[in-house]
Amino acid sequence: MALPTISASANTAWHHATVTRGCRQLLNGHPAVILWFTGLSGAGKSTLAHALEERLHCQGYRTFVLDGDNVRQGLCGDLGFSDQDRRENIRRIAELSKLMLEAGLITLTAFISPFLAERKLARQLVQPGDFIEIYCRCALDVCEQRDVKGLYQKARNGEILKFTGISSPYEAPINPELVLETDRLDLGECVEQIMVLLKRKGIVSD
C-alpha cells in the first residue's frame, strides 16, 4: 500500500531558494545523503546510527540522527502504532529527511519502518543515490534478549498490540545497499562496514 500524499492547501507552491543544496554541500565539503536504518526493535539501529554519527562528526562531517523514540516525542507524538499510524509516521520522517537532504546534511534515520511500501516511498522521494538503505538483520531471539524495556515480553503477554515481530509483520528489505548481521558483528565492525560503503560511494573521503 502506498503512503498518502497530503496537501493542506491547493494554493501553495514550492519556493526555490537561491542558496541551493549544491551551495550547502560546497560549504560543508561533502555530499548530502540519507542513511535509512531499518530492522526489528533491538536490532541495534539507534545504537549504530549514533555511533556512526559520532565517527562522522569527529571527522568533520555535518550530520543529524532522526531516532524513532525521539521523533515520537514531538513531530509524531499524535500517532499510535496501528498500521495506518506507522505509515504516517514514516511518511513524515521521509519528508523531513528530504528537507534535511536539501540542507546538505548526512541524515541518519533509525526506525523499524516495517513495511516495504513505506521504505519504497521514502526512497522515491529523492534522487537515485541519495537514499542508502541499511538493513540491521538480527535474529528475533537475540532482539528479545537485548530488550531492556521489556517490550517483547509485554507483546507476548498481550499488553502491547501490533508489535513488530510478534503480532505485526516485519517485511525485510529485498535489495538494500547494505546488510549488517548485527547479531554476530560488534558495533565497531558495523560502523566500519558503513564507512567503507560511504567511501566507495564518494560520500566520505579517505
Short mmCIF file of C-alpha atoms in Angstrom, two decimals:
data_model
loop_
_atom_site.label_atom_id
_atom_site.label_comp_id
_atom_site.label_asym_id
_atom_site.label_seq_id
_atom_site.Cartn_x
_atom_site.Cartn_y
_atom_site.Cartn_z
CA MET A 1 0.00 0.00 0.00
CA ALA A 2 1.39 3.39 -0.98
CA LEU A 3 1.50 6.11 1.61
CA PRO A 4 -0.91 9.03 1.06
CA THR A 5 0.28 12.35 -0.25
CA ILE A 6 -1.13 15.10 1.95
CA SER A 7 -1.59 18.69 0.82
CA ALA A 8 -3.38 21.06 3.17
CA SER A 9 -3.89 23.68 0.50
CA ALA A 10 -4.01 23.86 -3.27
CA ASN A 11 -2.79 27.46 -3.08
CA THR A 12 0.83 26.67 -2.32
CA ALA A 13 3.93 26.38 -4.45
CA TRP A 14 7.48 25.23 -3.78
CA HIS A 15 9.77 28.20 -3.18
CA HIS A 16 13.10 27.77 -4.93
CA ALA A 17 15.82 29.17 -2.67
CA THR A 18 18.85 30.99 -4.04
CA VAL A 19 21.03 29.07 -1.56
CA THR A 20 20.77 25.59 -3.04
CA ARG A 21 21.68 22.14 -1.82
CA GLY A 22 24.78 22.35 -4.00
CA CYS A 23 25.84 25.56 -2.26
CA ARG A 24 25.40 23.95 1.14
CA GLN A 25 27.31 20.83 0.11
CA LEU A 26 30.14 23.01 -1.15
CA LEU A 27 30.24 24.84 2.18
CA ASN A 28 30.10 21.57 4.12
CA GLY A 29 32.75 19.94 1.97
CA HIS A 30 30.81 16.72 1.39
CA PRO A 31 27.66 15.40 -0.34
CA ALA A 32 24.37 15.04 1.48
CA VAL A 33 22.72 11.63 1.78
CA ILE A 34 20.02 9.77 3.70
CA LEU A 35 21.15 6.66 5.57
CA TRP A 36 17.99 4.71 6.35
CA PHE A 37 18.50 2.12 9.11
CA THR A 38 15.75 -0.50 9.31
CA GLY A 39 15.28 -3.65 11.36
CA LEU A 40 13.45 -5.16 14.31
CA SER A 41 13.29 -3.48 17.69
CA GLY A 42 16.53 -4.42 19.43
CA ALA A 43 18.46 -4.95 16.19
CA GLY A 44 20.78 -2.06 17.03
CA LYS A 45 19.56 0.65 14.66
CA SER A 46 19.75 3.61 17.06
CA THR A 47 22.98 2.47 18.70
CA LEU A 48 24.60 2.05 15.31
CA ALA A 49 23.28 5.33 13.90
CA HIS A 50 24.61 7.31 16.86
CA ALA A 51 27.96 5.52 16.80
CA LEU A 52 28.32 6.25 13.09
CA GLU A 53 27.30 9.87 13.62
CA GLU A 54 29.98 10.27 16.29
CA ARG A 55 32.58 8.82 13.89
CA LEU A 56 31.50 11.15 11.08
CA HIS A 57 31.22 14.19 13.35
CA CYS A 58 34.73 13.68 14.67
CA GLN A 59 35.95 13.66 11.07
CA GLY A 60 34.23 16.97 10.29
CA TYR A 61 31.03 15.84 8.55
CA ARG A 62 27.68 17.61 9.10
CA THR A 63 25.21 15.03 10.41
CA PHE A 64 21.93 14.53 12.23
CA VAL A 65 20.20 11.42 13.61
CA LEU A 66 16.43 11.05 13.44
CA ASP A 67 15.65 8.48 16.13
CA GLY A 68 12.29 6.68 16.32
CA ASP A 69 11.60 7.28 20.02
CA ASN A 70 12.76 10.90 19.88
CA VAL A 71 10.60 11.77 16.88
CA ARG A 72 7.55 10.30 18.59
CA GLN A 73 8.07 12.77 21.46
CA GLY A 74 7.17 15.69 19.20
CA LEU A 75 6.67 15.58 15.43
CA CYS A 76 4.85 12.25 15.56
CA GLY A 77 3.58 12.46 19.13
CA ASP A 78 -0.02 12.29 17.91
CA LEU A 79 0.45 8.87 16.29
CA GLY A 80 -0.09 5.42 17.70
CA PHE A 81 1.14 2.07 16.40
CA SER A 82 -1.65 0.93 14.10
CA ASP A 83 -0.56 0.05 10.56
CA GLN A 84 -2.03 3.35 9.35
CA ASP A 85 -0.22 5.37 12.02
CA ARG A 86 3.05 3.57 11.31
CA ARG A 87 2.73 4.51 7.64
CA GLU A 88 2.02 8.14 8.51
CA ASN A 89 4.96 8.15 10.92
CA ILE A 90 7.32 7.07 8.16
CA ARG A 91 5.73 9.41 5.61
CA ARG A 92 6.54 12.35 7.88
CA ILE A 93 10.07 11.11 8.51
CA ALA A 94 10.65 10.59 4.80
CA GLU A 95 9.55 14.15 4.04
CA LEU A 96 11.68 15.53 6.88
CA SER A 97 14.67 13.54 5.65
CA LYS A 98 14.18 15.01 2.18
CA LEU A 99 14.33 18.52 3.64
CA MET A 100 17.48 17.68 5.59
CA LEU A 101 18.99 16.37 2.36
CA GLU A 102 18.37 19.80 0.84
CA ALA A 103 20.07 21.29 3.91
CA GLY A 104 23.22 19.44 2.87
CA LEU A 105 23.36 17.05 5.82
CA ILE A 106 24.20 13.39 6.18
CA THR A 107 20.92 12.30 7.74
CA LEU A 108 20.74 9.03 9.66
CA THR A 109 17.25 7.66 10.33
CA ALA A 110 16.73 4.85 12.85
CA PHE A 111 13.20 3.45 12.53
CA ILE A 112 11.79 -0.04 12.41
CA SER A 113 9.87 1.05 9.26
CA PRO A 114 8.45 -2.47 8.92
CA PHE A 115 6.70 -2.20 5.56
CA LEU A 116 8.30 -2.43 2.12
CA ALA A 117 5.88 0.14 0.68
CA GLU A 118 6.79 2.88 3.14
CA ARG A 119 10.52 2.41 2.59
CA LYS A 120 9.96 2.42 -1.17
CA LEU A 121 8.11 5.72 -0.88
CA ALA A 122 10.92 7.22 1.19
CA ARG A 123 13.42 6.17 -1.49
CA GLN A 124 11.27 7.52 -4.32
CA LEU A 125 11.04 10.98 -2.74
CA VAL A 126 14.69 11.63 -3.58
CA GLN A 127 17.05 11.11 -6.50
CA PRO A 128 18.89 7.82 -7.09
CA GLY A 129 21.96 7.65 -4.89
CA ASP A 130 20.50 9.96 -2.24
CA PHE A 131 18.96 7.09 -0.25
CA ILE A 132 21.05 4.29 1.27
CA GLU A 133 19.05 1.53 2.96
CA ILE A 134 20.92 -0.29 5.72
CA TYR A 135 19.25 -3.45 6.98
CA CYS A 136 20.21 -4.31 10.56
CA ARG A 137 19.46 -8.03 10.44
CA CYS A 138 19.20 -9.69 13.81
CA ALA A 139 17.56 -12.91 14.96
CA LEU A 140 14.33 -12.36 16.87
CA ASP A 141 15.56 -14.27 19.94
CA VAL A 142 18.64 -12.03 20.13
CA CYS A 143 16.47 -8.91 19.84
CA GLU A 144 14.37 -10.21 22.73
CA GLN A 145 17.47 -10.85 24.85
CA ARG A 146 18.61 -7.27 24.28
CA ASP A 147 15.22 -5.77 25.13
CA VAL A 148 15.94 -3.64 28.21
CA LYS A 149 12.48 -2.04 28.01
CA GLY A 150 10.71 -5.39 28.23
CA LEU A 151 8.58 -4.59 25.18
CA TYR A 152 8.79 -8.06 23.65
CA GLN A 153 7.59 -9.70 26.85
CA LYS A 154 4.71 -7.22 27.08
CA ALA A 155 3.83 -8.00 23.46
CA ARG A 156 3.88 -11.74 24.15
CA ASN A 157 1.67 -11.15 27.18
CA GLY A 158 -0.82 -9.24 25.03
CA GLU A 159 -0.13 -5.93 26.77
CA ILE A 160 1.16 -4.33 23.55
CA LEU A 161 -0.80 -4.86 20.36
CA LYS A 162 0.63 -4.59 16.84
CA PHE A 163 4.23 -5.13 17.98
CA THR A 164 6.59 -5.78 15.08
CA GLY A 165 7.98 -9.30 15.04
CA ILE A 166 5.33 -10.65 17.43
CA SER A 167 1.84 -9.51 16.44
CA SER A 168 2.68 -7.35 13.43
CA PRO A 169 4.88 -8.33 10.46
CA TYR A 170 8.30 -7.04 9.52
CA GLU A 171 8.91 -7.06 5.76
CA ALA A 172 12.65 -7.43 5.27
CA PRO A 173 14.34 -5.32 2.57
CA ILE A 174 14.64 -7.05 -0.80
CA ASN A 175 17.69 -5.23 -2.15
CA PRO A 176 19.21 -2.90 0.46
CA GLU A 177 22.53 -1.19 -0.16
CA LEU A 178 23.97 -2.89 2.92
CA VAL A 179 23.02 -5.78 5.20
CA LEU A 180 24.63 -5.85 8.64
CA GLU A 181 24.38 -9.02 10.72
CA THR A 182 24.09 -7.16 14.00
CA ASP A 183 23.66 -10.37 15.99
CA ARG A 184 27.20 -11.51 15.13
CA LEU A 185 29.15 -8.34 14.27
CA ASP A 186 30.20 -5.95 17.02
CA LEU A 187 29.42 -2.24 16.88
CA GLY A 188 32.84 -1.23 15.59
CA GLU A 189 32.69 -3.75 12.75
CA CYS A 190 29.27 -2.47 11.70
CA VAL A 191 30.44 1.16 11.71
CA GLU A 192 33.49 0.21 9.66
CA GLN A 193 31.39 -1.59 7.03
CA ILE A 194 29.22 1.52 6.60
CA MET A 195 32.28 3.75 6.33
CA VAL A 196 33.67 1.51 3.58
CA LEU A 197 30.35 1.82 1.71
CA LEU A 198 30.28 5.61 2.11
CA LYS A 199 33.86 5.89 0.82
CA ARG A 200 33.02 3.72 -2.16
CA LYS A 201 30.05 5.96 -2.99
CA GLY A 202 32.08 9.14 -2.61
CA ILE A 203 30.14 10.44 0.39
CA VAL A 204 33.19 10.50 2.65
CA SER A 205 36.87 10.59 1.74
CA ASP A 206 39.92 8.70 2.94
#
